[in-house]
Coordinates of N, CA and C in Angstrom, one line a residue:
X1 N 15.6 -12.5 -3.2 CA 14.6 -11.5 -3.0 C 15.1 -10.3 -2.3
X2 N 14.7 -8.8 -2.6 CA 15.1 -7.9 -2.6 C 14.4 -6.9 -1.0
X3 N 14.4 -6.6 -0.5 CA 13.2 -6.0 0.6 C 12.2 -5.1 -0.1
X4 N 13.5 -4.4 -1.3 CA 12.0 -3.5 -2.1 C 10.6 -4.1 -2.6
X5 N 11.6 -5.9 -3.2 CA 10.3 -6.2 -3.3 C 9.7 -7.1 -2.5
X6 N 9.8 -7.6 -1.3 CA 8.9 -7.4 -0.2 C 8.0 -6.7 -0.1
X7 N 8.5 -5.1 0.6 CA 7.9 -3.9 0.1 C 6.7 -4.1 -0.9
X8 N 6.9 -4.2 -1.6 CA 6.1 -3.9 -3.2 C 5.3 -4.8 -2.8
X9 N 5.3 -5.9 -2.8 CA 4.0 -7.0 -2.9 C 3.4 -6.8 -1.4
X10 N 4.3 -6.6 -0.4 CA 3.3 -6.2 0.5 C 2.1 -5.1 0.9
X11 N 2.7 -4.0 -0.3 CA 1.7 -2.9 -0.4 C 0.8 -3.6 -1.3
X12 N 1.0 -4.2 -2.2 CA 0.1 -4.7 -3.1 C -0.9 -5.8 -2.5
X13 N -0.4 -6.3 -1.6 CA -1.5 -7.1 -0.5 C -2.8 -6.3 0.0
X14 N -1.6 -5.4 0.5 CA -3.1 -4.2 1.2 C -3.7 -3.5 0.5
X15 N -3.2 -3.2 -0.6 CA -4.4 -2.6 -1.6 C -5.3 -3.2 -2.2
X16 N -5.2 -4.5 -2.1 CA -6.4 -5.5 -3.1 C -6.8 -5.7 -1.9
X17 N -6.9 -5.7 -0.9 CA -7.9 -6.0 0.7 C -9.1 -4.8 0.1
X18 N -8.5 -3.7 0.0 CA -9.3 -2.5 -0.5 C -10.0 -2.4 -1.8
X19 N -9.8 -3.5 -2.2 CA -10.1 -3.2 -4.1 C -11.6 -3.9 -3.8
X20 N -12.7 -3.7 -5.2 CA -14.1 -3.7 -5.0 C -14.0 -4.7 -6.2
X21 N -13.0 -5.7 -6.9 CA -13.4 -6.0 -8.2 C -14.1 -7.7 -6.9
X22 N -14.7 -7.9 -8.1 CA -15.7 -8.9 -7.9 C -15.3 -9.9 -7.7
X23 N -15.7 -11.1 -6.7 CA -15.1 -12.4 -6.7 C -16.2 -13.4 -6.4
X24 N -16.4 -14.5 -6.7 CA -17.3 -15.5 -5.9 C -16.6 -16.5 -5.4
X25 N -17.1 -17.2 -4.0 CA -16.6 -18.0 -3.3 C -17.9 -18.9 -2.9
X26 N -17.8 -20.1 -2.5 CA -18.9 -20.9 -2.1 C -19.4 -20.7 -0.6
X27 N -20.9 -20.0 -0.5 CA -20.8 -20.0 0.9 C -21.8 -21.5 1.6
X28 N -20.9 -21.7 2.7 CA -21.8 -22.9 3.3 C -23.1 -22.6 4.2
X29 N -22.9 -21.3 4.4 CA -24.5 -20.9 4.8 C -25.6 -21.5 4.2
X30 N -25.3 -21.0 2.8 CA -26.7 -21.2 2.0 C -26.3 -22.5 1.2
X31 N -25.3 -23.1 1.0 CA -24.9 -24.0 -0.2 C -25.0 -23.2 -1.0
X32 N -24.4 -22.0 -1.9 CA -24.2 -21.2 -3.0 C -23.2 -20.6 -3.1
X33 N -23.2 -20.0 -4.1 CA -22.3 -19.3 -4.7 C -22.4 -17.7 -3.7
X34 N -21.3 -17.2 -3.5 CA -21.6 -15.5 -2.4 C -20.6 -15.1 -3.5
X35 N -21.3 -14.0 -4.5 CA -20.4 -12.5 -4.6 C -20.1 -11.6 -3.6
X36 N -18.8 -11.5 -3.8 CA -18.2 -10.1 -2.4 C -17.3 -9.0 -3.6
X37 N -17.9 -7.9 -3.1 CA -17.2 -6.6 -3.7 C -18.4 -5.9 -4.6
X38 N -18.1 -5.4 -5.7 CA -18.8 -4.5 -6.6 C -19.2 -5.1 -8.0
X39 N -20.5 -5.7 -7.9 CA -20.7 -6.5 -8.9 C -20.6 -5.7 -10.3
X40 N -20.9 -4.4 -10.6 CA -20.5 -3.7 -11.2 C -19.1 -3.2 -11.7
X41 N -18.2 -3.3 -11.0 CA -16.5 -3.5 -11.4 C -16.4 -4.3 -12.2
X42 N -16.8 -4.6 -14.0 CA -16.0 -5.6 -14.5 C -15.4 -5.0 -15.6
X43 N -14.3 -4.7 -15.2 CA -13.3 -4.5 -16.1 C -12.0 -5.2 -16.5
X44 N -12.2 -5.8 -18.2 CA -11.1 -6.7 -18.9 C -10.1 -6.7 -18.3
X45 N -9.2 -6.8 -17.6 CA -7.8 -7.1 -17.2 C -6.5 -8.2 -17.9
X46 N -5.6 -7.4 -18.3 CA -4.5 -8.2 -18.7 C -3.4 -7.3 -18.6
X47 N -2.0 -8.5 -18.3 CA -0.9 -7.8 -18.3 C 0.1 -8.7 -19.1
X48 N 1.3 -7.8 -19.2 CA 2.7 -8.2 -19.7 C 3.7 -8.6 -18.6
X49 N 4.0 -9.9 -18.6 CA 5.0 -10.4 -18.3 C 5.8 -10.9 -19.1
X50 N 7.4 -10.4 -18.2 CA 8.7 -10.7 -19.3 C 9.5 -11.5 -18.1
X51 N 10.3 -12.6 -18.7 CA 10.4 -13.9 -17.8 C 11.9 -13.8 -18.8
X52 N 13.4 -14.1 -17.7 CA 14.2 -14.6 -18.5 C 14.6 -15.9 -18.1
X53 N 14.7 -17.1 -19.3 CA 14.7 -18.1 -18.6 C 16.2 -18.4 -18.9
X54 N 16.8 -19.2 -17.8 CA 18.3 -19.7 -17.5 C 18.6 -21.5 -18.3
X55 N 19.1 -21.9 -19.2 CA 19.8 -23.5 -19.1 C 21.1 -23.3 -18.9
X56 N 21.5 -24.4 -18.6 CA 23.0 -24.9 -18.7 C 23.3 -25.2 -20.4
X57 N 24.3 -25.1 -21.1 CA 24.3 -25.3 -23.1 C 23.5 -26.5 -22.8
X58 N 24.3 -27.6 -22.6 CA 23.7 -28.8 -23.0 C 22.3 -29.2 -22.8
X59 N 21.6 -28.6 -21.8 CA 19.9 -28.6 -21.7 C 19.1 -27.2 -23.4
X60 N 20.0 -26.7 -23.2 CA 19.2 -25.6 -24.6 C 19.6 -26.5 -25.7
X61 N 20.7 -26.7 -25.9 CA 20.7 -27.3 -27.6 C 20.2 -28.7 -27.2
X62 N 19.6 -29.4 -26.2 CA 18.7 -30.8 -26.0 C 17.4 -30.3 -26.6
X63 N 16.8 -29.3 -26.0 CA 15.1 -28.6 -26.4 C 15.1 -28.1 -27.6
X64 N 16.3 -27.9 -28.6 CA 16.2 -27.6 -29.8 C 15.6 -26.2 -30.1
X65 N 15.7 -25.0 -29.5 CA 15.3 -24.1 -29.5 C 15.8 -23.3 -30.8
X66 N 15.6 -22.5 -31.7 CA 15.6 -21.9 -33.0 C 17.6 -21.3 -32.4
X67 N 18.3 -21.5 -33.4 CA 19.7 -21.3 -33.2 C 19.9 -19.7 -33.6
X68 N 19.0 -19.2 -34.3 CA 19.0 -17.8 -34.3 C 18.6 -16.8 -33.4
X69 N 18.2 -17.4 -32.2 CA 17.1 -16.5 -31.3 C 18.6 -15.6 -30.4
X70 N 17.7 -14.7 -29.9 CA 18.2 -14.1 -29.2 C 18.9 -14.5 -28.1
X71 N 20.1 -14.6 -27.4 CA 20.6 -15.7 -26.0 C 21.9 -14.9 -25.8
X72 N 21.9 -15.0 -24.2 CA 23.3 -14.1 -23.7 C 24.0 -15.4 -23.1
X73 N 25.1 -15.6 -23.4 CA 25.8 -17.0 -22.8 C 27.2 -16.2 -21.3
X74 N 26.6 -16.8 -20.2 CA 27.3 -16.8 -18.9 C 27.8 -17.7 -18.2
X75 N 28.9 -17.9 -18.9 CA 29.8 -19.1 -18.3 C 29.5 -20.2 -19.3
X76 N 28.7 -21.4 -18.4 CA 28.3 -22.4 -19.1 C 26.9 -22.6 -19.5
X77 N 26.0 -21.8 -18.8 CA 24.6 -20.9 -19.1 C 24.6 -19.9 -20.4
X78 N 22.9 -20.5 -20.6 CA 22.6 -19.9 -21.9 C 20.9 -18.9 -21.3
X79 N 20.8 -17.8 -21.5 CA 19.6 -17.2 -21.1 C 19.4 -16.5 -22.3
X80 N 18.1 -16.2 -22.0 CA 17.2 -15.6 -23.4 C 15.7 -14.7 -22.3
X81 N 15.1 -13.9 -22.8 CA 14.1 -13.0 -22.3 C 13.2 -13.5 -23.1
X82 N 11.6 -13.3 -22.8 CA 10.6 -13.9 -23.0 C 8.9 -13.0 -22.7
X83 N 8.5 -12.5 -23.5 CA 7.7 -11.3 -23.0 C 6.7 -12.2 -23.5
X84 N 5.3 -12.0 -22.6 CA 4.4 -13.0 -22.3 C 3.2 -11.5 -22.3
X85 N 2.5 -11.6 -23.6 CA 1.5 -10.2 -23.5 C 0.1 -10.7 -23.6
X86 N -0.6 -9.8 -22.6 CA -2.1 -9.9 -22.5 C -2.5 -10.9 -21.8
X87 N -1.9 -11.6 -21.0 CA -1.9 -12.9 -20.0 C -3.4 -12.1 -19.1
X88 N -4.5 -13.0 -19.0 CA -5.2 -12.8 -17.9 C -5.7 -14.3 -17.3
X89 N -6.5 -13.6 -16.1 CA -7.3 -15.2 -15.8 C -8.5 -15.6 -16.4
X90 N -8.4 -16.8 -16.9 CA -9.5 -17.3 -17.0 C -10.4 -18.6 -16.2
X91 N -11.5 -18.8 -16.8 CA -12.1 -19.5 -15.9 C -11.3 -20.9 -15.6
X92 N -10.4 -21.4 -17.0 CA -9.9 -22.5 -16.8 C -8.9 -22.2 -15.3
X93 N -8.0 -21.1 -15.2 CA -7.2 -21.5 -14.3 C -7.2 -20.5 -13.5
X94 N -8.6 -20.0 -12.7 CA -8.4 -19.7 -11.7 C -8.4 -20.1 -10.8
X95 N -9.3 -21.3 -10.6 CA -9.1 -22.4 -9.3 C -7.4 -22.8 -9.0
X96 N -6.9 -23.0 -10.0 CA -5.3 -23.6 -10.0 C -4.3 -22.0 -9.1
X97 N -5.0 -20.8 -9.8 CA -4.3 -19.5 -8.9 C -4.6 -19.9 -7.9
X98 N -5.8 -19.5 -7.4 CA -6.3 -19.5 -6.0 C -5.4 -20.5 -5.0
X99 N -5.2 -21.7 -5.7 CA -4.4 -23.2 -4.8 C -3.3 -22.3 -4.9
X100 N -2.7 -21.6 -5.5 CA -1.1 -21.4 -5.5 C -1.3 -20.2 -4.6
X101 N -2.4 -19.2 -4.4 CA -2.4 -18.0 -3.8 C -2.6 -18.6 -2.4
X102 N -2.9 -19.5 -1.8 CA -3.2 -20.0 -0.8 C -2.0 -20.3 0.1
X103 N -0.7 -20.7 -0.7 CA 0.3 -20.6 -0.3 C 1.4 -19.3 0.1
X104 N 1.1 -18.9 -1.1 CA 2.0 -17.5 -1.3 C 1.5 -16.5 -0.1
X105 N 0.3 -15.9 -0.2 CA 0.1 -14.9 1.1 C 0.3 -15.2 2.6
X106 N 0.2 -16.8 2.8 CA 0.5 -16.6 4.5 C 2.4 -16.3 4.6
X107 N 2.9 -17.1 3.2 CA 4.6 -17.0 3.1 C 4.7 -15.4 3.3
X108 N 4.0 -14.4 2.4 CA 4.6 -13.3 2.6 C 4.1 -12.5 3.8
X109 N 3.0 -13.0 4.2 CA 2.4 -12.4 6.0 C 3.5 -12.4 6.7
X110 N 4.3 -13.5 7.0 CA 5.0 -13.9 8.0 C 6.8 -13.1 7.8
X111 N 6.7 -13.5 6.4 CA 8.5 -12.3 5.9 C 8.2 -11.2 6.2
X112 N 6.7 -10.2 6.1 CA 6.8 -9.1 6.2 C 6.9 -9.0 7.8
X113 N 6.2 -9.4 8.4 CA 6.1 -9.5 9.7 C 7.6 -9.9 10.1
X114 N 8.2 -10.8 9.7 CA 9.7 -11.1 10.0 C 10.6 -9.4 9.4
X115 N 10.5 -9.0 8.8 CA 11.0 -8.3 8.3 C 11.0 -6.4 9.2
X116 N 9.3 -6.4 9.7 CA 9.4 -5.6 10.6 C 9.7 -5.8 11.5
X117 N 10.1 -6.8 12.4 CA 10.5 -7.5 13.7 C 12.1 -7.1 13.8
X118 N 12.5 -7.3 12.6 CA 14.0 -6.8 12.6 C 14.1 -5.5 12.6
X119 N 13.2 -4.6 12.7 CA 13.4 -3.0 12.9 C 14.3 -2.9 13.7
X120 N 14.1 -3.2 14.6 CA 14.1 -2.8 16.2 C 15.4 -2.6 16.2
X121 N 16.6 -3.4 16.1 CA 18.0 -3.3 15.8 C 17.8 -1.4 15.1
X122 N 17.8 -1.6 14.5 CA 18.1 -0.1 13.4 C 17.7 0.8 14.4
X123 N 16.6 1.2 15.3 CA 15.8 1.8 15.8 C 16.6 2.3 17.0
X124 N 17.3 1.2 17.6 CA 18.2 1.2 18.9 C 20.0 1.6 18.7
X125 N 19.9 1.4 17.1 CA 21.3 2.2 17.1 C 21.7 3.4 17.7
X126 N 22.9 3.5 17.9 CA 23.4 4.6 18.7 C 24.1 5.8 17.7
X127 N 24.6 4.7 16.5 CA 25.5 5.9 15.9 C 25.3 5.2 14.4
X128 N 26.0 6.2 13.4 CA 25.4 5.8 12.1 C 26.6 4.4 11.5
X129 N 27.5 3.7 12.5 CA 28.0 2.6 12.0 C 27.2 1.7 12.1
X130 N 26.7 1.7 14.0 CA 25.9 0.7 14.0 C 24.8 0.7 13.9
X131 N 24.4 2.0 13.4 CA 23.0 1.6 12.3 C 23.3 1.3 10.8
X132 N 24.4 1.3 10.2 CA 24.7 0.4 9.2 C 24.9 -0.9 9.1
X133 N 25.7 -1.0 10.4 CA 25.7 -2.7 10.5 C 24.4 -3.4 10.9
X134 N 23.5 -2.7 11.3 CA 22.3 -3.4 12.1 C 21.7 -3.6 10.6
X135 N 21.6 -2.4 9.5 CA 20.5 -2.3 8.3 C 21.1 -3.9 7.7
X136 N 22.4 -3.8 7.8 CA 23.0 -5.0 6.7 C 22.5 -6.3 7.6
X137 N 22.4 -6.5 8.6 CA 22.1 -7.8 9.5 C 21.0 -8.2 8.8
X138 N 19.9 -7.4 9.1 CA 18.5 -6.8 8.7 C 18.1 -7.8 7.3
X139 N 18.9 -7.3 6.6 CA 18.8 -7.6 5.2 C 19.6 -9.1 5.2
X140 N 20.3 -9.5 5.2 CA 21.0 -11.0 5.6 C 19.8 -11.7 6.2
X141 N 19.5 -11.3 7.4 CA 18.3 -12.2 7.6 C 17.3 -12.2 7.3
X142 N 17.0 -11.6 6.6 CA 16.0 -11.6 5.5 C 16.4 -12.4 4.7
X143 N 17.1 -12.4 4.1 CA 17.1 -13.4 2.9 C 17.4 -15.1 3.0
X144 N 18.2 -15.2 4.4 CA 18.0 -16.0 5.0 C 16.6 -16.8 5.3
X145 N 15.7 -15.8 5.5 CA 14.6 -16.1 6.1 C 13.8 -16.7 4.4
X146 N 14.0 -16.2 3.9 CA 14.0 -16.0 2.3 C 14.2 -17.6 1.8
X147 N 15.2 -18.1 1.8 CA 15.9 -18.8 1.8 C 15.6 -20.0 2.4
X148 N 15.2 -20.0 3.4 CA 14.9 -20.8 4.2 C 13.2 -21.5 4.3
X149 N 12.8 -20.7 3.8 CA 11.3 -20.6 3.5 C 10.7 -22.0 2.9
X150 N 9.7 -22.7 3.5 CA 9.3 -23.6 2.5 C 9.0 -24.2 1.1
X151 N 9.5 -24.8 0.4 CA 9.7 -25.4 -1.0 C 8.1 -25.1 -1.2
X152 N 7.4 -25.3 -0.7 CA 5.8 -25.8 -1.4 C 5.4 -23.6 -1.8
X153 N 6.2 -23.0 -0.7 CA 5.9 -21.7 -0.8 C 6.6 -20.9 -2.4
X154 N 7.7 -21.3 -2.0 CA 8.6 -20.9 -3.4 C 8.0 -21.6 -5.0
X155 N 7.6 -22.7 -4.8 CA 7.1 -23.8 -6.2 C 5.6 -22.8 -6.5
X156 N 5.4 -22.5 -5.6 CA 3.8 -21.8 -5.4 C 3.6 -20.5 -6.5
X157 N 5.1 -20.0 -6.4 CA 4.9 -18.7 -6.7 C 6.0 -19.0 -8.4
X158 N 6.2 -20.1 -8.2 CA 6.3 -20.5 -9.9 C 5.3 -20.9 -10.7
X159 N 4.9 -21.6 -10.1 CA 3.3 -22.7 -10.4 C 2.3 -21.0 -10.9
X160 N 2.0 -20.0 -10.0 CA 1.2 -19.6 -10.2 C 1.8 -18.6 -11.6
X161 N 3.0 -17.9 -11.6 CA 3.6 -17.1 -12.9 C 3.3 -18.2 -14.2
X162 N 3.7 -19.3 -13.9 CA 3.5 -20.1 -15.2 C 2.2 -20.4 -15.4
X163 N 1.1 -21.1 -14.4 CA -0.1 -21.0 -15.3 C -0.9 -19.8 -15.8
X164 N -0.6 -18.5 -15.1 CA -1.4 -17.4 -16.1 C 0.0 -17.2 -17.2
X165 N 0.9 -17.2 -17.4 CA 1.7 -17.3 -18.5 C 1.5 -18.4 -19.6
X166 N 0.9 -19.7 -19.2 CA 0.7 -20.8 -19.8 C 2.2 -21.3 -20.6
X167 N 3.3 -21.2 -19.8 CA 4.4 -22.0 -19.6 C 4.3 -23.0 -19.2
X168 N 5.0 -24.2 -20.0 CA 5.3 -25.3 -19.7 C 6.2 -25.8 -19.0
X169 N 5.9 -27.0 -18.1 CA 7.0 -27.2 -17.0 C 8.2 -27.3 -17.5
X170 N 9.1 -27.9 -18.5 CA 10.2 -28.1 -19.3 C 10.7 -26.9 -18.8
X171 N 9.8 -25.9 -19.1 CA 10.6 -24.3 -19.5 C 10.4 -23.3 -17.8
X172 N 9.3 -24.1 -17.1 CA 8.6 -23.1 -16.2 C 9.9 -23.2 -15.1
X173 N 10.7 -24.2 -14.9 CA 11.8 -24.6 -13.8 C 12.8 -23.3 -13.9
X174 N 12.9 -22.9 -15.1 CA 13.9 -22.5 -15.5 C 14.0 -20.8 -15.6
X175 N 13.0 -20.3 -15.3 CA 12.9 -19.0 -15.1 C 13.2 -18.6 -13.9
X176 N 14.3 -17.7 -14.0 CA 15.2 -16.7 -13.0 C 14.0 -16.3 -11.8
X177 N 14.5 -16.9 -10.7 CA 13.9 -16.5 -9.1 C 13.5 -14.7 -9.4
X178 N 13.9 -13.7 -9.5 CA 14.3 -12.3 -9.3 C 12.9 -12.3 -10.2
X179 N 12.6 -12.4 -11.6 CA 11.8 -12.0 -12.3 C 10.3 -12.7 -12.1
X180 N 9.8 -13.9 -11.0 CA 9.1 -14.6 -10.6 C 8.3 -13.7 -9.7
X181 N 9.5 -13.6 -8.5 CA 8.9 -12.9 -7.8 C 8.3 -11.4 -8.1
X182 N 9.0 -10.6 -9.4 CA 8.6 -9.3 -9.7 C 7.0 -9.6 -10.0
X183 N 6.9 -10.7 -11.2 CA 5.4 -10.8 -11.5 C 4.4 -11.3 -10.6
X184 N 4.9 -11.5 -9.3 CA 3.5 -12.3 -8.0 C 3.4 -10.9 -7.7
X185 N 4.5 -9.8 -7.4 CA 4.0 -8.4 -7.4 C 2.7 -8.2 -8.3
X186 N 3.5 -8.1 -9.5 CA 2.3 -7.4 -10.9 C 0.7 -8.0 -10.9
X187 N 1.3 -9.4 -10.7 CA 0.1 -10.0 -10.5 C -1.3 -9.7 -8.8
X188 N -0.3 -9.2 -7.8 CA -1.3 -9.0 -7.1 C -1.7 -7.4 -6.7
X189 N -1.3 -7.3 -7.8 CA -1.4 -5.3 -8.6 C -2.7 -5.2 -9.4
X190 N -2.4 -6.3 -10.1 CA -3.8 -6.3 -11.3 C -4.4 -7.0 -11.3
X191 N -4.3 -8.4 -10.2 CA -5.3 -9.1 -10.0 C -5.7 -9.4 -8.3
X192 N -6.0 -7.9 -7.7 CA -6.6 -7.9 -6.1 C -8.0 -9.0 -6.2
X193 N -8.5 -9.4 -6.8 CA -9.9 -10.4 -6.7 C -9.1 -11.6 -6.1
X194 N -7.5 -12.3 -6.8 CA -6.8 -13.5 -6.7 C -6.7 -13.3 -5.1
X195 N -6.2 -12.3 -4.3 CA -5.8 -12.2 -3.2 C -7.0 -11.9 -2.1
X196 N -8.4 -11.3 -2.3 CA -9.4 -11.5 -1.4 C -10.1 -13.1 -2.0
X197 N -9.9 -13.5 -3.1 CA -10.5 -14.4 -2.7 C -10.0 -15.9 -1.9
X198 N -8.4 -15.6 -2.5 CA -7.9 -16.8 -1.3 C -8.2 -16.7 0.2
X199 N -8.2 -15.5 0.6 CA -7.4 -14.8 1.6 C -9.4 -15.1 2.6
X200 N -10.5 -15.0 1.4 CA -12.0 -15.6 2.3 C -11.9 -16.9 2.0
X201 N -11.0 -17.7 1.8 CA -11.1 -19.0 1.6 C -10.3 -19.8 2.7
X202 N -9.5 -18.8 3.3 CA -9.1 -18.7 4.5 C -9.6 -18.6 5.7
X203 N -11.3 -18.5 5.8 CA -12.0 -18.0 6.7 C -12.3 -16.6 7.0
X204 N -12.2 -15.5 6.4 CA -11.6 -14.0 6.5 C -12.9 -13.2 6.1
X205 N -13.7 -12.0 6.0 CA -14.7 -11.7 5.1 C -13.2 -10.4 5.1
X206 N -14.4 -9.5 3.9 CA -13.6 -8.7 3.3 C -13.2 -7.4 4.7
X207 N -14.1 -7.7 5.4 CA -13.6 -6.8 6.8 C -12.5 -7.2 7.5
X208 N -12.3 -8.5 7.4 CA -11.5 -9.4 8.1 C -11.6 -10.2 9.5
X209 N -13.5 -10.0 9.8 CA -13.7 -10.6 10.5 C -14.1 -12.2 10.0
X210 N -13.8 -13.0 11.5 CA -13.9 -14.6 11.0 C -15.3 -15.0 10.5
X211 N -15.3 -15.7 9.4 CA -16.7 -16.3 9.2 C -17.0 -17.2 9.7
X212 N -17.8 -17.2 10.4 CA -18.6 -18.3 11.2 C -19.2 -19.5 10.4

């Protein structure tokens, strides 16, 4: 993972805090259903995602995949690209987002937040070496941090690209980290409802005061 796109999904956090599209969540006040936002905002939403997926030869020619297709062979790896068009949510699997979004936003609260914390080096340099060496630290631990991050967090943000993709596990393991994380961007670009409604399922209203 890249800081840019840190960056990117973290602005994309904050703009769907701001977005009016419509969501319902169950409130316990009344035992019912609570719409929050602009019940009037309903507009069709879908996007394109393009996924390249990675085997080793002997796992591709096991799945029997068409011998004509398109495939770049590196090393002992065989990859192929995969464009996935008009993907939206539907009613079947938005409960299944929401469980995967539940995971993903506190993961990226806490990177971004780790991420600003490491300013401070850059900020206290004296001269432009060791503000190069501080930026490179910066970024190392980042990805460290990255790296280090919970399994349930990282599966989260597969789990969630494959079921609005409607990829199958065989195939869903096997899509390149770099292109996963582009689409949890795209996805919380074009689908801000995914991110306020986990985020009130967290306890939060759309002000971000606690619900009682």
């Amino acid at each position: 993972m890249t800081p840019e796109q840190l960056t990117k999904i973290s602005k994309a956090m904050d703009k769907a805090r701001g977005d009016e599209t419509p969501f319902a969540v169950y409130d316990p006040k009344t035992d019912e259903m609570a719409v929050y936002g602009d019940a009037n905002k309903t507009d069709n939403k879908a996007m394109d995602v393009l996924i390249t997926f990675r085997f080793n030869k002997q796992e591709f020619e096991e799945l029997g995949f068409p011998k004509d297709m398109a495939t770049e062979t590196i090393g002992d790896n065989v990859q192929f690209n995969a464009e996935f068009k008009d993907v939206s949510i539907t009613p079947r699997n938005n409960s299944k987002l929401i469980e995967y979004m539940l995971s993903i936003i506190p993961f990226f609260e806490n990177l971004s937040e780790a991420w600003e914390g490491m300013k401070e080096a850059i900020d206290k340099a004296e001269s432009p070496d060791e503000k190069a060496n501080a930026t490179i630290e910066r970024r190392i631990a980042m990805y460290r941090a990255f790296n280090e991050s919970s399994d349930e967090a990282q599966l989260a943000m597969y789990n969630l690209v494959a079921t609005l993709c409607s990829i199958p596990d065989n195939l869903a393991a096997h899509m390149l980290s770099n292109n996963v994380i582009e689409a949890v961007g795209e996805i919380f670009y074009t689908y801000p409802e995914l991110v306020n409604e986990a985020e009130t399922l967290f306890g939060y209203s759309r002000t971000g005061m606690v619900m009682a």
